[in-house]
Each structure stands twice: as C-alpha cells, then as structure tokens.
Short mmCIF file of C-alpha atoms and ligand atoms in Angstrom, two decimals:
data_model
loop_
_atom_site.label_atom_id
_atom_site.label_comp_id
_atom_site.label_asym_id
_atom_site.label_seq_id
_atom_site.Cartn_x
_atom_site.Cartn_y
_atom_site.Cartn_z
CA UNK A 1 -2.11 -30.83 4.26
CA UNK A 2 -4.85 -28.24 4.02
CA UNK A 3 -4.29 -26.45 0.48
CA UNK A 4 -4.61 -22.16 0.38
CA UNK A 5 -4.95 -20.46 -2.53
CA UNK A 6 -4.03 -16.63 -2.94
CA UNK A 7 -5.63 -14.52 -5.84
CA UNK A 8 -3.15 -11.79 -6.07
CA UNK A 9 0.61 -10.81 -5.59
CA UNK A 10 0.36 -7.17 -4.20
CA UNK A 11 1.10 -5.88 -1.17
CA UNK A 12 -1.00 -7.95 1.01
CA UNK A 13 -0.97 -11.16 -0.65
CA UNK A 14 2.87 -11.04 -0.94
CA UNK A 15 2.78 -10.57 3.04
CA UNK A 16 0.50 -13.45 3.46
CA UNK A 17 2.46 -15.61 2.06
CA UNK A 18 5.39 -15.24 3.74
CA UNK A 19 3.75 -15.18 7.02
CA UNK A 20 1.18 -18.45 6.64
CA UNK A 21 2.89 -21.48 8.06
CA UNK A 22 4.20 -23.69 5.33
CA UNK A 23 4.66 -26.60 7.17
CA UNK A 24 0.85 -26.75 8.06
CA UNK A 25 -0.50 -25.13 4.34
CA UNK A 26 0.24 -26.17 0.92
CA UNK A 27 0.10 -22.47 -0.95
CA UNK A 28 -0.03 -21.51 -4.25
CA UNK A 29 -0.37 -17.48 -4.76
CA UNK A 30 -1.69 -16.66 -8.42
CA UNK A 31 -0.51 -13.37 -9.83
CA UNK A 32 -1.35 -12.01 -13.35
CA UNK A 33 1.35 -8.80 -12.93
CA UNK A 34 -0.75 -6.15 -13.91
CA UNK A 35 -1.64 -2.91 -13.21
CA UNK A 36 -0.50 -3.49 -9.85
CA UNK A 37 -0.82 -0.64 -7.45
CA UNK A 38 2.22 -1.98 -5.04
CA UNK A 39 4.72 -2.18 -7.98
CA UNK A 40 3.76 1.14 -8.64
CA UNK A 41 3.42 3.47 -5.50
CA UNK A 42 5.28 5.80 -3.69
CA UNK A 43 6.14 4.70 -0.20
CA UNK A 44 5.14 7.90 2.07
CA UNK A 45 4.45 5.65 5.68
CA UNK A 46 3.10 8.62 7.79
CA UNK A 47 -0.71 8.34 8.84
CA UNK A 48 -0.53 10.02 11.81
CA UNK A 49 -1.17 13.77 10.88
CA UNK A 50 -4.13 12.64 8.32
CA UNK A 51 -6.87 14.85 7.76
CA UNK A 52 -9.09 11.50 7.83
CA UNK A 53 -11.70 11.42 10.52
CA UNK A 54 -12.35 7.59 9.74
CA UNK A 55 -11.38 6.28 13.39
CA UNK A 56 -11.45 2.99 12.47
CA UNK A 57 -9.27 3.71 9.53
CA UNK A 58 -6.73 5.58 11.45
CA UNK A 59 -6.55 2.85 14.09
CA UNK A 60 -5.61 0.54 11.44
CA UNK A 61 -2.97 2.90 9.88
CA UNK A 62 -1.85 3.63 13.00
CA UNK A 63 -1.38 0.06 14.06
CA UNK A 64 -0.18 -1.34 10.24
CA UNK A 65 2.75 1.73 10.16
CA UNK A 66 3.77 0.43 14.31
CA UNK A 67 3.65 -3.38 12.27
CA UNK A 68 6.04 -2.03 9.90
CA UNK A 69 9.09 -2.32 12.20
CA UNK A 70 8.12 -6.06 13.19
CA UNK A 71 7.83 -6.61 9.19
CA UNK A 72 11.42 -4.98 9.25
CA UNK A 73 12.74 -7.10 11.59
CA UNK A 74 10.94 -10.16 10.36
CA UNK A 75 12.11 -10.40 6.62
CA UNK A 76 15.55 -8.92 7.56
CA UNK A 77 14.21 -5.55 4.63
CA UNK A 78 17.31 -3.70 3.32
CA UNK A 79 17.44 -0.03 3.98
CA UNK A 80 16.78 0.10 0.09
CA UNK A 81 13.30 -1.41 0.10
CA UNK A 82 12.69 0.10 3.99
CA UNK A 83 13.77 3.00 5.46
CA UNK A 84 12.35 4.64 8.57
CA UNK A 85 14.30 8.49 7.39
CA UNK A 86 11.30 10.85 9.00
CA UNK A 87 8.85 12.58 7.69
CA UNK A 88 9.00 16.55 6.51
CA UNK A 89 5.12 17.97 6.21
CA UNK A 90 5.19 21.46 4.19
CA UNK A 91 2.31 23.89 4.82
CA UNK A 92 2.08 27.43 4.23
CA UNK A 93 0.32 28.28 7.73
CA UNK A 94 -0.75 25.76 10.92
CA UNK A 95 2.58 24.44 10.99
CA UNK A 96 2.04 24.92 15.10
CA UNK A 97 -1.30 23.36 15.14
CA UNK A 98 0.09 20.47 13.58
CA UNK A 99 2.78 20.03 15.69
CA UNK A 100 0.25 20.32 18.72
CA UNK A 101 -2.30 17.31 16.82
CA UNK A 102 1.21 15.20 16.48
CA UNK A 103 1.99 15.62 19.94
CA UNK A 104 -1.68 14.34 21.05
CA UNK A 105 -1.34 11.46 18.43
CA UNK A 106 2.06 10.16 19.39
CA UNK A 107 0.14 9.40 23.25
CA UNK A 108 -1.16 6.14 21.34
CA UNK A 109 1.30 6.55 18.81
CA UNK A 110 4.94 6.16 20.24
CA UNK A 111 6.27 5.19 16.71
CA UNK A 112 5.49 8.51 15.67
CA UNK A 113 9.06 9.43 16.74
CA UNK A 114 10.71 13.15 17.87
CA UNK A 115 8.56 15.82 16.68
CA UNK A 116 10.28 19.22 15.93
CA UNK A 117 8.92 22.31 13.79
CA UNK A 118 12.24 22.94 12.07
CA UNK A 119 13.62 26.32 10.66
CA UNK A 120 14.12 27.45 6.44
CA UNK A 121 17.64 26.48 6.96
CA UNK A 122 16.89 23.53 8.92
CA UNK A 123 14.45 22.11 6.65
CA UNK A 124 16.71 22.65 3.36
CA UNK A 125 19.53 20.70 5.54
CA UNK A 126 17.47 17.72 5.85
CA UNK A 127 16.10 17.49 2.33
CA UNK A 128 18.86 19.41 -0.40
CA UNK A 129 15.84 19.64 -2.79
CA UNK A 130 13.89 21.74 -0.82
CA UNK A 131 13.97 25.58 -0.68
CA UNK A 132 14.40 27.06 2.51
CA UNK A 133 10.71 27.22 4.51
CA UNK A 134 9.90 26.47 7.75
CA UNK A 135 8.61 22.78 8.37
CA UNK A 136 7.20 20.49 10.54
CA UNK A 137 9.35 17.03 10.79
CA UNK A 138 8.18 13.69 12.64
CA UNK A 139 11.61 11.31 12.99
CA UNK A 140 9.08 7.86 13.16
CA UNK A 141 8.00 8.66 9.16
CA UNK A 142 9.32 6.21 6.41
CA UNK A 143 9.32 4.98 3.14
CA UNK A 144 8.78 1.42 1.45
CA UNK A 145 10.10 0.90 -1.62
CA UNK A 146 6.97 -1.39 -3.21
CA UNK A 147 8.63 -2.72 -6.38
CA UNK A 148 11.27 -3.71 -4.34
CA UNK A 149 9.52 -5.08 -1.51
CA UNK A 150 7.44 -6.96 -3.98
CA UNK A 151 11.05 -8.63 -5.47
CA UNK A 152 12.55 -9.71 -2.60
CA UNK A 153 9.34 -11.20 -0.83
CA UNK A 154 8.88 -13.29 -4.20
CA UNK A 155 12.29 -14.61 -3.13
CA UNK A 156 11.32 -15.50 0.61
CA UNK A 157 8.61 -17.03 -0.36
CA UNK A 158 9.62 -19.07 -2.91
CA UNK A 159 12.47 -20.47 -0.81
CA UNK A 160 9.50 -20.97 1.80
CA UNK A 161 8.20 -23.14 -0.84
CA UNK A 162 4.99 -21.20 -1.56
CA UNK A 163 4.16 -21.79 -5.78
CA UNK A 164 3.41 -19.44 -8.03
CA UNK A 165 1.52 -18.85 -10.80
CA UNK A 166 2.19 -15.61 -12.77
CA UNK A 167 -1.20 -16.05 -14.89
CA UNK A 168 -4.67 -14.78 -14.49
CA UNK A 169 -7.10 -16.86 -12.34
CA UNK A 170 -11.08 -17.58 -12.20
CA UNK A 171 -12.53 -18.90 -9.32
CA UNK A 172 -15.06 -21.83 -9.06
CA UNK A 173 -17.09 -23.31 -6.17
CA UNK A 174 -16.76 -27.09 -7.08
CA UNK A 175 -19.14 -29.14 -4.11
CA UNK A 176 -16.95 -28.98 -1.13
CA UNK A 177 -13.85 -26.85 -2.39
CA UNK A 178 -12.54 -23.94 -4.76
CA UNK A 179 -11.39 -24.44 -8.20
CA UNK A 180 -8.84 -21.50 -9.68
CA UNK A 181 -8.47 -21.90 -13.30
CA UNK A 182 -5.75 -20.07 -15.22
CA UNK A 183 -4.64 -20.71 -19.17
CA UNK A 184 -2.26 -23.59 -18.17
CA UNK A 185 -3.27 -24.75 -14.74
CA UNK A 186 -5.73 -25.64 -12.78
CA UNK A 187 -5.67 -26.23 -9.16
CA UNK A 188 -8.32 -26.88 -6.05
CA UNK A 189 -7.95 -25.30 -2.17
CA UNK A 190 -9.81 -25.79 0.84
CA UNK A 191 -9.29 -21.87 1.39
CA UNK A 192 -8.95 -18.96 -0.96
CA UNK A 193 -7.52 -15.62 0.18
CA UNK A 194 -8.44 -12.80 -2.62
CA UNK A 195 -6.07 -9.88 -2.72
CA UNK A 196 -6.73 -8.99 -5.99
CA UNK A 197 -6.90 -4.95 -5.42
CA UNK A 198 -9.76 -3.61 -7.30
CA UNK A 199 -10.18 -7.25 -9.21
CA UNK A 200 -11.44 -8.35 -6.29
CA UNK A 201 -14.73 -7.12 -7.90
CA UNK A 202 -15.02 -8.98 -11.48
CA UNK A 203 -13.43 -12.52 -9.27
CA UNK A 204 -16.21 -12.31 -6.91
CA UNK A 205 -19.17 -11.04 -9.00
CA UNK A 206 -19.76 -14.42 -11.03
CA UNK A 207 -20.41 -16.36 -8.07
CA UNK A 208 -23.26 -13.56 -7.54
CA UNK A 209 -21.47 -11.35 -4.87
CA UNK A 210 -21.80 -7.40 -5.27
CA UNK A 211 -18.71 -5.95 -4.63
CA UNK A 212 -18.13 -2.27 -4.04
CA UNK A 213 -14.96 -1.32 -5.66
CA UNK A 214 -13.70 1.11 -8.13
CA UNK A 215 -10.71 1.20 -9.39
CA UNK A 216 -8.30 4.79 -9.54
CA UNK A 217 -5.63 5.35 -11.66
CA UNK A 218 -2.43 6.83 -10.05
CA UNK A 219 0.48 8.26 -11.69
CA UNK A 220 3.92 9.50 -10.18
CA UNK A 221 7.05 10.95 -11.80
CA UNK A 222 10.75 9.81 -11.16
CA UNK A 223 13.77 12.19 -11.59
CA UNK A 224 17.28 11.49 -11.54
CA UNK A 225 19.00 14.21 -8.69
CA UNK A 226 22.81 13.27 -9.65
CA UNK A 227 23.06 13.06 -5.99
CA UNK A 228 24.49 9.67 -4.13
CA UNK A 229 23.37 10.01 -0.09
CA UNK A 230 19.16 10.48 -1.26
CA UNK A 231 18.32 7.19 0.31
CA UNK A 232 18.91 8.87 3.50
CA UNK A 233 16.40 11.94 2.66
CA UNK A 234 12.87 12.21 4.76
CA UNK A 235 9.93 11.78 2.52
CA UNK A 236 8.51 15.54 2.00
CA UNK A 237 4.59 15.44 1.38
CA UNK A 238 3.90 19.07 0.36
CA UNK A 239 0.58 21.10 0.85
CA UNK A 240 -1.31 19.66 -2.38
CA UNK A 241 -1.52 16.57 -4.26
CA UNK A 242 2.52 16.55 -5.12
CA UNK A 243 4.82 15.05 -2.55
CA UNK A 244 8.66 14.30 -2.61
CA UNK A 245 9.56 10.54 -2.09
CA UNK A 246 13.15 9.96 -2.04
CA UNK A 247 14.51 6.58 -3.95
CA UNK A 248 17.66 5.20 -4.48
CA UNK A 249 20.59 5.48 -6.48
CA UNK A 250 19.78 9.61 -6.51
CA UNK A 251 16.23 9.33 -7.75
CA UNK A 252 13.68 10.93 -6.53
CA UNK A 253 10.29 10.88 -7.34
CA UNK A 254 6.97 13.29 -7.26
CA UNK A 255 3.31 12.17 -6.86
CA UNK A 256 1.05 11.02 -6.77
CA UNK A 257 -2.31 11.66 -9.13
CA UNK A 258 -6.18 10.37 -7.77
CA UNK A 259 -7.40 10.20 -11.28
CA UNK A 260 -11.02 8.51 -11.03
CA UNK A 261 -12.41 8.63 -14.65
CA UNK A 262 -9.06 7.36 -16.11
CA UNK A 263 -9.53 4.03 -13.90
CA UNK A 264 -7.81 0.71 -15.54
CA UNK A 265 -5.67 2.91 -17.69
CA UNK A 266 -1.85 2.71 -17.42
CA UNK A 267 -0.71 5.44 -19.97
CA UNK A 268 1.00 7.86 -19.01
CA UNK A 269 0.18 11.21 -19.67
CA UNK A 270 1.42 14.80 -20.28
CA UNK A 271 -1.41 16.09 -17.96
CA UNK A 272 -0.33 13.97 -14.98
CA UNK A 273 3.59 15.29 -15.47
CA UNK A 274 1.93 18.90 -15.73
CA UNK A 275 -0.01 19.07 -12.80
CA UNK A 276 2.74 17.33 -10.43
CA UNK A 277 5.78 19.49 -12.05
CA UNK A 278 3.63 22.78 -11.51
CA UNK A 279 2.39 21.34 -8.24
CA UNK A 280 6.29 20.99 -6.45
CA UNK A 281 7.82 23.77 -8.25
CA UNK A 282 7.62 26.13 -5.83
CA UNK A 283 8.48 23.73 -2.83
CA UNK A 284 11.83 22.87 -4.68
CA UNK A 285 15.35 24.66 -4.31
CA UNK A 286 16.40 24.55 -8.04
CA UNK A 287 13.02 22.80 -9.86
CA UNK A 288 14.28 23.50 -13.45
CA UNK A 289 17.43 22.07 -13.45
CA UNK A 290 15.37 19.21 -11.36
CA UNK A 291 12.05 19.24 -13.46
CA UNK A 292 14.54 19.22 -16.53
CA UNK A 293 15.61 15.50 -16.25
CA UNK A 294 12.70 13.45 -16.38
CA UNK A 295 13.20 9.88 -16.28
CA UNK A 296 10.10 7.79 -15.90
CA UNK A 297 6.87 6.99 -15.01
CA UNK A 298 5.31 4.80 -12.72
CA UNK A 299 1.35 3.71 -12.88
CA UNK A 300 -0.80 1.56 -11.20
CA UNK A 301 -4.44 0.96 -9.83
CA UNK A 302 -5.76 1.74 -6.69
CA UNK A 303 -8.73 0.10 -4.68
CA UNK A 304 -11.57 1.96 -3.12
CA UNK A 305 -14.92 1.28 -1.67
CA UNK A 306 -17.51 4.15 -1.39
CA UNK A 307 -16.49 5.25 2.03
CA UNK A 308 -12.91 4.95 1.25
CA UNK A 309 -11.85 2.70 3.80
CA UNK A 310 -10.72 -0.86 3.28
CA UNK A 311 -11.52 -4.23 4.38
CA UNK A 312 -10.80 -7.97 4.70
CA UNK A 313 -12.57 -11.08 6.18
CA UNK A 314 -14.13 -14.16 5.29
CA UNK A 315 -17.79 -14.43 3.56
CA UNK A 316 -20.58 -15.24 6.37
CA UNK A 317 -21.83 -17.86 3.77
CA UNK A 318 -18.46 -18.62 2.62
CA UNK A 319 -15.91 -19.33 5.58
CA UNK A 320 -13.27 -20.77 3.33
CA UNK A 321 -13.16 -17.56 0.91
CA UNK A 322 -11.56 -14.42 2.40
CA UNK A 323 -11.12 -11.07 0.54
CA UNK A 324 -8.78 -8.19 1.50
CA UNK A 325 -9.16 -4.94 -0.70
CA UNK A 326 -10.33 -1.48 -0.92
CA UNK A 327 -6.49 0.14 0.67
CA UNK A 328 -7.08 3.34 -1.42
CA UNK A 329 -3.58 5.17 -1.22
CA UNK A 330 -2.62 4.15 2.28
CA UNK A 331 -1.96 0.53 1.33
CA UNK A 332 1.61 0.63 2.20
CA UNK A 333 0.59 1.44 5.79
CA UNK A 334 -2.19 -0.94 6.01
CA UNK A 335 -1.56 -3.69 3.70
CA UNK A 336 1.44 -5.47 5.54
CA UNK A 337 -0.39 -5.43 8.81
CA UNK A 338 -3.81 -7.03 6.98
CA UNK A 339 -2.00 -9.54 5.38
CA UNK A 340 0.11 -10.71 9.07
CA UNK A 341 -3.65 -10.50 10.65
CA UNK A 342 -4.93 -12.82 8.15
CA UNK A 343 -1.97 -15.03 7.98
CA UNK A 344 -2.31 -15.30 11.95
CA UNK A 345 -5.77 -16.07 11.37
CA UNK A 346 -4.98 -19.22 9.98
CA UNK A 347 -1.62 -19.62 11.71
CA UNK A 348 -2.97 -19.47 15.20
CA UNK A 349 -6.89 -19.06 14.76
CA UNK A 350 -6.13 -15.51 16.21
CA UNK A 351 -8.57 -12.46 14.93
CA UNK A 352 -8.13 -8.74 15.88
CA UNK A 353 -10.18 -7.75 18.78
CA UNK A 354 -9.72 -4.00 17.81
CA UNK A 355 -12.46 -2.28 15.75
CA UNK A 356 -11.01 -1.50 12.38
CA UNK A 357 -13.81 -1.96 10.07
CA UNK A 358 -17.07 -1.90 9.42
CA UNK A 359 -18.77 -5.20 9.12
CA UNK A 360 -17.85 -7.15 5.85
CA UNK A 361 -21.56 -7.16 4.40
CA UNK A 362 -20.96 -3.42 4.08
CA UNK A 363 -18.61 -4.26 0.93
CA UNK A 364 -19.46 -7.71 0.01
CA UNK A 365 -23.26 -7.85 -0.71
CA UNK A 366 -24.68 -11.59 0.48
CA UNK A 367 -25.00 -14.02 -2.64
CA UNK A 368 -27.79 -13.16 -4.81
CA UNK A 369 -29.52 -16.01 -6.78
CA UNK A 370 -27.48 -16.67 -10.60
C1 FAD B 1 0.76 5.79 -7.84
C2 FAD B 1 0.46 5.22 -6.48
C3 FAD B 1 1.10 5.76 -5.36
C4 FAD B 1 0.84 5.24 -4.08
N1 FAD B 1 1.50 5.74 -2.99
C5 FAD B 1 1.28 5.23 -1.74
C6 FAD B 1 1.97 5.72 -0.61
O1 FAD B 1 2.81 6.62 -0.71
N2 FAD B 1 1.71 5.18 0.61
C7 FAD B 1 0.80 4.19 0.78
O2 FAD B 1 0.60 3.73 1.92
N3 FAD B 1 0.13 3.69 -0.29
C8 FAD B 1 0.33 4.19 -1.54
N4 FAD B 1 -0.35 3.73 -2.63
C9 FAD B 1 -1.41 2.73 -2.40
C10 FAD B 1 -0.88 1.32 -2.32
O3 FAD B 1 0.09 1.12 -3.31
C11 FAD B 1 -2.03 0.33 -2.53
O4 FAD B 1 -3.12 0.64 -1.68
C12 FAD B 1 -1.57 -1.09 -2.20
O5 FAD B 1 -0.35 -1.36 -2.82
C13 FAD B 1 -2.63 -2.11 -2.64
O6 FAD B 1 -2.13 -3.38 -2.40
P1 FAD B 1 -2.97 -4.67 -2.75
O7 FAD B 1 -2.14 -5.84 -2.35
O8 FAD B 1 -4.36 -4.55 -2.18
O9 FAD B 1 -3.20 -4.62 -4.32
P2 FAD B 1 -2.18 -4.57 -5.63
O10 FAD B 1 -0.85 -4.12 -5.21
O11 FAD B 1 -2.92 -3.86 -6.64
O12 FAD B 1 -2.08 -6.10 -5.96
C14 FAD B 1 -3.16 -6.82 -6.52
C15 FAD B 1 -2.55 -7.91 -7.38
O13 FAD B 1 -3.59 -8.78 -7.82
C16 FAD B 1 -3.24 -9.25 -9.13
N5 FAD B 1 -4.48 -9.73 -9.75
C17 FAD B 1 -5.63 -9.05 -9.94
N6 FAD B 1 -6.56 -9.84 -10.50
C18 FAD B 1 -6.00 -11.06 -10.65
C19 FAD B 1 -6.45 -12.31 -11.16
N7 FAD B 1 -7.72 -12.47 -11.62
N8 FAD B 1 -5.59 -13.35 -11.19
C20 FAD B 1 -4.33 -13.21 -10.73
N9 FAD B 1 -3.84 -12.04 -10.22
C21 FAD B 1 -4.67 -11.00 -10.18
C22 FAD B 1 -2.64 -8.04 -9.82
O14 FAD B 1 -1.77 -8.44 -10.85
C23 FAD B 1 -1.89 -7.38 -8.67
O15 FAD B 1 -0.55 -7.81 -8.67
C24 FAD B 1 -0.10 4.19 -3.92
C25 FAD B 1 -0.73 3.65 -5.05
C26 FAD B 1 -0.44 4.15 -6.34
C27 FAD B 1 -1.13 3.54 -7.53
#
C-alpha cells in the first residue's frame, strides 16, 4: 500500500484526509497544534459580493463555498459546526448597487440563495444585535465553525484509520522517498501533501525551495449575548474591518484584525479589542451592555503570498511532494474544496480543468543548488 504523508492539520489537510481513500493509502497526517489559523477563525462563507478582482480567486471561492454543501452532506456536519443562516452585508450607501452585482453573480452562482435589500426593522428582526438600518441579505451565506470542524473531522478520520502525529515534523528527501522526522517518530511516504499554512515556507526552504509566504496575525473577540436561538442568526459583515459572526450557546463573536507586522504572535492585545469594539459599536442595538461582557479571544496565523491568492499542486521536479497554502482570510471558503481536489487527485487521478491559479512556479521557486 502506497504510504501519504500530510504536514499539517488545518483546514485543508483535515479535509484531505477524510476524503483520500484508505483502503488504497496508508496515511499518517502530522500536526504540531499551533498557531493554527482554522482553530482560530471566524466562519463568514460569503465570497460572492467581494471587492476582489482576482478572477481566478473568485472562481475558486465561488466553487469551494458551492463544495461546502457536498462537504455538508458528506461528513453528516451538525448545524453547530455548519450552518448555511444567510448573510446580512451593512453599508452606509450602494446598498442597491450591491444588490444589482449579487443578482449578476448568482447567474454562475445559484448557491448564492434569495437576495432581498431588507428594511431597519427587517434587518434588526433577523439579527437582535443589530440596530435598525437598512441592509442587504443573501439567504445562500453561512458560517463554519473551524474549531469545531477541526474536532469532529479528527474523529472521522481516525475511525477511517488515518494516524496521527500531534508533533512537529521535518522533511527529508531520502533516494527514492520522503523521510518526516518528529521528536519521537520517524516515518517514510511515497507522497507528501504539505498543508502547513504559512510553515509551508521554513518545511520547504531546506530542501532549497523559495517559498513566498508571510505569515498575518489575526485576532477576533467572543462575547457572551445571554441569548439561546443565536445559532440561527445570519453572519453580519459590517462596512470596515469588524464583522458579526454568530456562535453557539449565545456567543457571538467580532473580527477579525489583518495585523502584518505582528506575524507569528498569538498575544492578545488591548489594541486589537479597541479597534474591533469601536469598529461595531455603532452597527450594534445595545453595544455597551454587549461590549461589557467580554469573554475571550481567539488568534491564529494566516497564509499569504504576494498577490494574495492561494495555491496548491505538486513540484515540477518533485511529483510526489504537493503543497497547498497561501488561503489568506478566505480559507474557510477555499480550503475544503482544495483539499477534496487534491484528495481526488490521488483518489481518481482527476485534476481541475478550471483555471484557478496561477502556475505553481509563481509561489514555489524551482530548487536552487544547497
Ligand atoms: C482570526 C481569523 C479569522 C478568519 N476568518 C475567516 C472567515 O471568516 N472566513 C474564511 O473563509 N476564512 C477565515 N480565516 C482564514 C482561514 O482560517 C484560513 O485561511 C484557513 O483556516 C487556513 O487553513 P490551512 O489548512 O491552510 O492552515 P492552518 O489552519 O493554519 O493549518 C496549518 C496547520 O499546520 C500545522 N503545522 C505547521 N507546521 C507544521 C510542522 N512543521 N509540523 C506539523 N504541523 C505543522 C499547524 O499546527 C496548523 O495546524 C480566518 C483566519 C483567522 C486567523
């Protein structure tokens, strides 16, 4: 039995694994736990009405939120970790204009759902937090609950009989196969799948590829509401870097932060709870006795390449080592669907004839002599 190895339990690597074929691949997925931008993020699943003008990139979002309902399906996800409750966008003029772009969208878009520019009293209906403004809502938006997508897919897996390692791992070309190393094990694959977000960079660059990848630091906020029926509530994403994601059990929570000089840091700080706080105040029905109750953090590192888009593929001089990285903060859209595309790479030897990135070698820089 051919042997894969996966570098990384996020989003996409999680989603690999369950969708490879365990009775043709013997899989072990390494995961140190940290810093892990899945675990941390928000959930908002609504590319449609981005102000992106990456084609390629939208065709992919488009496509990976669509793949979303399959995923749903699939893995039999719990209205807790999944919930397809609409999407409310905020903005203080255009709310017609947008409503015209999501009407041309939703022609290749279907998923996109009912689209309706709803009233102050309609809007504050929908989403209790709110104060009353007029809004534009899509019906097709939803959330994903990351951490506990990440918890339950350990499960599947496992009883799919995929190993894990929860321990940082170093690749190795050994003559005709790989060698990951971590402190207690040490294993060889024919293939290696690297989903390592923004690590994808220091695992590939001593076997001499460049890599371009920086890593972002992203912070959100979670409040407690007091309120029982929020895991039915739209997402609201406001008009600034703030948007409302609603949670379970009454929480709700308000992010996120693109903080590019903080990086690898996971502290939270008093800046990041200033700037969201100030930034939904004025969007919220009753934000003191909201912004009053704070109740956590949550922190994690995001992946980008230069032009912000990301990518995944096997090395031209490499075929057995593929890398999937660079999903910036749209990784719940597009990291599911990338990981099914590579799993039914090696499932099926099926490869997406649609254009949705650039070639590799614009990320991946060939092998330069060590
Ligand atoms: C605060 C925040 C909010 C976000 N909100 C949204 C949102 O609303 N909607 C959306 O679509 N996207 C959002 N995102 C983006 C999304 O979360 C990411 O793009 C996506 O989760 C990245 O998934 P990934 O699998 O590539 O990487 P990660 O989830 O980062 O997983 C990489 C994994 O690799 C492991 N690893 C790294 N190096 C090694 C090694 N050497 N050995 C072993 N394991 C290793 C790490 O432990 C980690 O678990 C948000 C991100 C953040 C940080």
């Amino acid at each position: 039995m051919q042997k894969i190895a996966i570098i990384g339990g996020g989003i996409i690597g999680i989603t690999l694994a369950n969708y490879l074929d365990t009775t043709k691949y013997d899989i072990t997925l390494f995961d140190e736990g940290k810093g892990q931008a899945t675990k941390a993020s928000a959930g908002i699943i609504s590319p449609w009405l981005s102000k992106r003008r990456n084609k390629r990139w939208y065709r992919l979002a488009k496509d990976g939120a669509a793949f979303l309902q399959k995923l749903a399906t699939d893995m039999n996800l719990s209205q807790e970790i999944y919930a397809k409750n609409g999407t409310i966008l905020l903005r203080s003029k255009g709310l017609a204009d947008l409503a015209n772009l999501a009407e041309q969208r939703k022609k290749d878009a279907p998923e996109i759902g009912d689209i309706e520019l709803l009233s102050s009293y309609q809007t504050a209906s929908k989403l209790p937090l709110l104060a009353p403004q007029e809004s534009l809502y899509v019906s097709g938006g939803a959330r994903l609950n990351g951490l506990l997508y990440l918890e339950y897919m350990k499960k599947l897996a496992v009883q799919k009989q995929v190993n894990f390692i929860n321990e940082k791992a170093v690749l190795k070309r050994k003559n005709d196969h790989w060698q990951i190393s971590t402190q207690n094990h040490q294993i060889s694959a024919d293939n290696v799948i690297i989903t390592a977000g923004p690590n994808c960079k220091p695992l590939l660059e001593p076997l001499g590829y460049q890599v371009d990848l920086r890593p972002q630091k992203g912070q959100l906020i979670v409040f407690n509401t007091a309120q029982t029926e929020s895991y039915q509530w739209p997402v609201a994403m406001l008009d600034n870097e703030a948007d409302l994601i609603p949670a379970n059990k009454g929480q709700i929570i308000i992010g996120a932060t693109h903080e590019d000089e903080a990086q690898w840091d996971l502290q939270p700080t008093k800046e990041a709870f200033e700037r969201l706080t100030e930034n939904s105040k004025n969007f919220l029905q009753f934000p003191e006795k909201l912004l009053k109750n704070s109740f956590g953090y949550r922190i994690g590192t995001r992946a980008y390449t230069s032009d912000f888009a990301p990518f995944f593929g096997s090395l031209a001089d490499e075929p057995s080592l593929f890398v999937a990285s660079g999903l910036g903060s749209s990784g719940l859209t597009t990291g599911p669907y990338i990981g099914y595309l590579l799993a039914n790479f090696f499932n099926i030897g099926s490869w997406p004839k649609k254009d949705y990135q650039k070639p590799l070698s614009t990320y991946i820089q060939e092998r330069t002599t060590l």
